[in-house]
Amino acid sequence: MFGMDQPQPPAPQPESQGPVGAVEAMGFPSPARDYYSGGIDLNRLLIRDRTSTFLMRVSGNAMASSGISHGDEVIVDRAVAPRDGSVVIAVQDGELVIRRLVSSRGTTVLCSDEQPQERAEAVTEETTIWGVVTRCLHHV
């Protein structure tokens, strides 16, 4: 028993290169990496003037044939001048309504998609065009 070599601790191993099963990237980087310009800024893409732009939720299906359905959000710009064919937000009898502005034969009317143009409401002095719809955010 005397004179026998004592067990020695194991020799230190070289440092590990990572956890077992680690994957090392191989190949070349994606060329698309050079074209990445950050996230998508919806304000920059959808809104021209932040001070005059509002988001409104649609209630009802008066403009369903134009692709504006109940529950959709519309972007309304109050700085855009309404013109013939514009979808507008108007104030009629104290309520906000979404309609298409149609000018013909010297008269201007507000039409919904669900009623014939003959039954459209005429734009009077009491009617206020509140803003022009520039985009519809439709739920899918």
PDB file of C-alpha atoms in Angstrom:
ATOM      1  CA  MET A   1       0.000   0.000   0.000  1.00  0.00           C
ATOM      2  CA  PHE A   2       2.785   2.339   0.678  1.00  0.00           C
ATOM      3  CA  GLY A   3       4.588   3.696  -2.316  1.00  0.00           C
ATOM      4  CA  MET A   4       1.667   3.219  -4.665  1.00  0.00           C
ATOM      5  CA  ASP A   5       0.816   6.152  -6.770  1.00  0.00           C
ATOM      6  CA  GLN A   6      -2.178   8.088  -5.619  1.00  0.00           C
ATOM      7  CA  PRO A   7      -4.929   8.604  -8.197  1.00  0.00           C
ATOM      8  CA  GLN A   8      -4.513  11.878  -9.987  1.00  0.00           C
ATOM      9  CA  PRO A   9      -7.387  14.185 -11.015  1.00  0.00           C
ATOM     10  CA  PRO A  10      -8.175  14.009 -14.715  1.00  0.00           C
ATOM     11  CA  ALA A  11      -6.167  16.323 -16.942  1.00  0.00           C
ATOM     12  CA  PRO A  12      -8.000  19.564 -17.878  1.00  0.00           C
ATOM     13  CA  GLN A  13      -9.825  19.329 -21.191  1.00  0.00           C
ATOM     14  CA  PRO A  14      -9.688  22.131 -23.769  1.00  0.00           C
ATOM     15  CA  GLU A  15     -12.552  24.617 -23.384  1.00  0.00           C
ATOM     16  CA  SER A  16     -15.812  23.552 -24.928  1.00  0.00           C
ATOM     17  CA  GLN A  17     -16.912  25.318 -28.117  1.00  0.00           C
ATOM     18  CA  GLY A  18     -20.542  25.480 -26.981  1.00  0.00           C
ATOM     19  CA  PRO A  19     -23.290  23.237 -25.708  1.00  0.00           C
ATOM     20  CA  VAL A  20     -23.585  19.734 -27.019  1.00  0.00           C
ATOM     21  CA  GLY A  21     -25.590  19.737 -30.225  1.00  0.00           C
ATOM     22  CA  ALA A  22     -24.908  23.420 -31.008  1.00  0.00           C
ATOM     23  CA  VAL A  23     -25.279  24.299 -34.667  1.00  0.00           C
ATOM     24  CA  GLU A  24     -22.722  26.481 -36.332  1.00  0.00           C
ATOM     25  CA  ALA A  25     -23.834  28.734 -39.165  1.00  0.00           C
ATOM     26  CA  MET A  26     -22.416  27.628 -42.453  1.00  0.00           C
ATOM     27  CA  GLY A  27     -22.581  29.032 -45.942  1.00  0.00           C
ATOM     28  CA  PHE A  28     -22.850  32.702 -46.843  1.00  0.00           C
ATOM     29  CA  PRO A  29     -25.152  35.362 -45.360  1.00  0.00           C
ATOM     30  CA  SER A  30     -28.430  36.117 -47.085  1.00  0.00           C
ATOM     31  CA  PRO A  31     -28.181  38.825 -49.754  1.00  0.00           C
ATOM     32  CA  ALA A  32     -31.532  40.169 -48.506  1.00  0.00           C
ATOM     33  CA  ARG A  33     -29.794  41.320 -45.332  1.00  0.00           C
ATOM     34  CA  ASP A  34     -28.351  44.268 -47.297  1.00  0.00           C
ATOM     35  CA  TYR A  35     -31.858  45.478 -48.186  1.00  0.00           C
ATOM     36  CA  TYR A  36     -33.450  45.355 -44.753  1.00  0.00           C
ATOM     37  CA  SER A  37     -34.480  48.876 -43.795  1.00  0.00           C
ATOM     38  CA  GLY A  38     -36.211  48.218 -40.480  1.00  0.00           C
ATOM     39  CA  GLY A  39     -39.859  47.629 -39.673  1.00  0.00           C
ATOM     40  CA  ILE A  40     -42.878  48.825 -41.580  1.00  0.00           C
ATOM     41  CA  ASP A  41     -44.058  52.263 -40.472  1.00  0.00           C
ATOM     42  CA  LEU A  42     -47.817  52.336 -41.113  1.00  0.00           C
ATOM     43  CA  ASN A  43     -47.992  56.043 -40.253  1.00  0.00           C
ATOM     44  CA  ARG A  44     -45.588  56.813 -43.092  1.00  0.00           C
ATOM     45  CA  LEU A  45     -47.417  54.538 -45.544  1.00  0.00           C
ATOM     46  CA  LEU A  46     -51.051  55.379 -44.770  1.00  0.00           C
ATOM     47  CA  ILE A  47     -51.182  58.912 -43.367  1.00  0.00           C
ATOM     48  CA  ARG A  48     -50.288  62.122 -45.214  1.00  0.00           C
ATOM     49  CA  ASP A  49     -50.889  64.646 -42.411  1.00  0.00           C
ATOM     50  CA  ARG A  50     -50.964  63.365 -38.836  1.00  0.00           C
ATOM     51  CA  THR A  51     -52.619  66.496 -37.474  1.00  0.00           C
ATOM     52  CA  SER A  52     -55.710  66.159 -39.662  1.00  0.00           C
ATOM     53  CA  THR A  53     -56.061  62.371 -39.859  1.00  0.00           C
ATOM     54  CA  PHE A  54     -58.393  60.264 -37.724  1.00  0.00           C
ATOM     55  CA  LEU A  55     -59.258  56.584 -37.417  1.00  0.00           C
ATOM     56  CA  MET A  56     -62.964  55.724 -37.210  1.00  0.00           C
ATOM     57  CA  ARG A  57     -64.825  52.427 -36.833  1.00  0.00           C
ATOM     58  CA  VAL A  58     -67.710  51.823 -39.242  1.00  0.00           C
ATOM     59  CA  SER A  59     -71.092  50.811 -37.911  1.00  0.00           C
ATOM     60  CA  GLY A  60     -73.553  49.414 -40.436  1.00  0.00           C
ATOM     61  CA  ASN A  61     -73.294  48.187 -44.008  1.00  0.00           C
ATOM     62  CA  ALA A  62     -74.263  51.305 -45.968  1.00  0.00           C
ATOM     63  CA  MET A  63     -71.026  51.089 -48.003  1.00  0.00           C
ATOM     64  CA  ALA A  64     -70.639  47.296 -48.174  1.00  0.00           C
ATOM     65  CA  SER A  65     -70.610  47.198 -51.989  1.00  0.00           C
ATOM     66  CA  SER A  66     -67.584  49.501 -51.898  1.00  0.00           C
ATOM     67  CA  GLY A  67     -65.763  47.081 -49.607  1.00  0.00           C
ATOM     68  CA  ILE A  68     -66.401  49.004 -46.376  1.00  0.00           C
ATOM     69  CA  SER A  69     -68.163  46.666 -43.951  1.00  0.00           C
ATOM     70  CA  HIS A  70     -69.500  46.812 -40.409  1.00  0.00           C
ATOM     71  CA  GLY A  71     -66.592  46.836 -37.939  1.00  0.00           C
ATOM     72  CA  ASP A  72     -63.959  48.041 -40.406  1.00  0.00           C
ATOM     73  CA  GLU A  73     -61.755  50.974 -39.514  1.00  0.00           C
ATOM     74  CA  VAL A  74     -61.420  53.841 -41.980  1.00  0.00           C
ATOM     75  CA  ILE A  75     -58.693  56.456 -42.125  1.00  0.00           C
ATOM     76  CA  VAL A  76     -60.269  59.889 -42.525  1.00  0.00           C
ATOM     77  CA  ASP A  77     -58.285  62.945 -43.598  1.00  0.00           C
ATOM     78  CA  ARG A  78     -59.943  66.273 -42.862  1.00  0.00           C
ATOM     79  CA  ALA A  79     -57.405  68.218 -44.948  1.00  0.00           C
ATOM     80  CA  VAL A  80     -58.303  66.475 -48.232  1.00  0.00           C
ATOM     81  CA  ALA A  81     -60.830  68.354 -50.357  1.00  0.00           C
ATOM     82  CA  PRO A  82     -63.842  66.184 -51.238  1.00  0.00           C
ATOM     83  CA  ARG A  83     -64.571  65.699 -54.926  1.00  0.00           C
ATOM     84  CA  ASP A  84     -67.107  63.824 -57.008  1.00  0.00           C
ATOM     85  CA  GLY A  85     -66.948  60.114 -56.153  1.00  0.00           C
ATOM     86  CA  SER A  86     -65.113  60.519 -52.836  1.00  0.00           C
ATOM     87  CA  VAL A  87     -66.213  58.428 -49.873  1.00  0.00           C
ATOM     88  CA  VAL A  88     -66.769  60.952 -47.097  1.00  0.00           C
ATOM     89  CA  ILE A  89     -67.775  61.208 -43.479  1.00  0.00           C
ATOM     90  CA  ALA A  90     -70.634  63.700 -43.250  1.00  0.00           C
ATOM     91  CA  VAL A  91     -72.643  65.147 -40.396  1.00  0.00           C
ATOM     92  CA  GLN A  92     -76.369  64.835 -41.082  1.00  0.00           C
ATOM     93  CA  ASP A  93     -78.977  65.532 -38.419  1.00  0.00           C
ATOM     94  CA  GLY A  94     -76.259  65.466 -35.759  1.00  0.00           C
ATOM     95  CA  GLU A  95     -74.977  62.001 -36.759  1.00  0.00           C
ATOM     96  CA  LEU A  96     -71.784  60.965 -38.527  1.00  0.00           C
ATOM     97  CA  VAL A  97     -72.544  58.967 -41.678  1.00  0.00           C
ATOM     98  CA  ILE A  98     -70.300  57.399 -44.295  1.00  0.00           C
ATOM     99  CA  ARG A  99     -71.462  58.057 -47.853  1.00  0.00           C
ATOM    100  CA  ARG A 100     -70.226  58.609 -51.402  1.00  0.00           C
ATOM    101  CA  LEU A 101     -70.311  62.215 -52.612  1.00  0.00           C
ATOM    102  CA  VAL A 102     -71.900  62.404 -56.085  1.00  0.00           C
ATOM    103  CA  SER A 103     -72.247  65.595 -58.127  1.00  0.00           C
ATOM    104  CA  SER A 104     -74.481  65.619 -61.169  1.00  0.00           C
ATOM    105  CA  ARG A 105     -76.573  68.216 -62.988  1.00  0.00           C
ATOM    106  CA  GLY A 106     -75.558  70.960 -60.576  1.00  0.00           C
ATOM    107  CA  THR A 107     -76.615  69.118 -57.420  1.00  0.00           C
ATOM    108  CA  THR A 108     -74.528  67.253 -54.890  1.00  0.00           C
ATOM    109  CA  VAL A 109     -75.909  64.254 -53.024  1.00  0.00           C
ATOM    110  CA  LEU A 110     -74.682  61.715 -50.490  1.00  0.00           C
ATOM    111  CA  CYS A 111     -75.304  58.149 -51.683  1.00  0.00           C
ATOM    112  CA  SER A 112     -74.984  54.884 -49.841  1.00  0.00           C
ATOM    113  CA  ASP A 113     -74.322  51.675 -51.744  1.00  0.00           C
ATOM    114  CA  GLU A 114     -77.547  50.161 -50.462  1.00  0.00           C
ATOM    115  CA  GLN A 115     -80.032  52.745 -51.785  1.00  0.00           C
ATOM    116  CA  PRO A 116     -80.683  53.980 -55.311  1.00  0.00           C
ATOM    117  CA  GLN A 117     -79.218  57.358 -56.227  1.00  0.00           C
ATOM    118  CA  GLU A 118     -82.723  58.786 -56.673  1.00  0.00           C
ATOM    119  CA  ARG A 119     -83.290  58.381 -52.901  1.00  0.00           C
ATOM    120  CA  ALA A 120     -79.923  59.892 -51.944  1.00  0.00           C
ATOM    121  CA  GLU A 121     -79.822  62.743 -49.439  1.00  0.00           C
ATOM    122  CA  ALA A 122     -79.070  66.153 -50.931  1.00  0.00           C
ATOM    123  CA  VAL A 123     -76.173  68.098 -49.463  1.00  0.00           C
ATOM    124  CA  THR A 124     -77.738  71.152 -47.802  1.00  0.00           C
ATOM    125  CA  GLU A 125     -76.406  74.028 -45.747  1.00  0.00           C
ATOM    126  CA  GLU A 126     -76.974  71.933 -42.613  1.00  0.00           C
ATOM    127  CA  THR A 127     -74.815  69.098 -44.003  1.00  0.00           C
ATOM    128  CA  THR A 128     -71.143  69.212 -43.079  1.00  0.00           C
ATOM    129  CA  ILE A 129     -68.528  67.164 -44.895  1.00  0.00           C
ATOM    130  CA  TRP A 130     -66.355  66.196 -41.935  1.00  0.00           C
ATOM    131  CA  GLY A 131     -63.556  64.442 -43.844  1.00  0.00           C
ATOM    132  CA  VAL A 132     -62.585  62.230 -46.767  1.00  0.00           C
ATOM    133  CA  VAL A 133     -61.977  58.504 -46.326  1.00  0.00           C
ATOM    134  CA  THR A 134     -58.518  57.693 -47.662  1.00  0.00           C
ATOM    135  CA  ARG A 135     -58.151  54.039 -46.583  1.00  0.00           C
ATOM    136  CA  CYS A 136     -60.245  51.181 -45.242  1.00  0.00           C
ATOM    137  CA  LEU A 137     -58.680  48.693 -42.832  1.00  0.00           C
ATOM    138  CA  HIS A 138     -60.781  45.615 -43.523  1.00  0.00           C
ATOM    139  CA  HIS A 139     -60.866  42.634 -41.180  1.00  0.00           C
ATOM    140  CA  VAL A 140     -60.283  39.256 -42.782  1.00  0.00           C
TER     141      VAL A 140
END
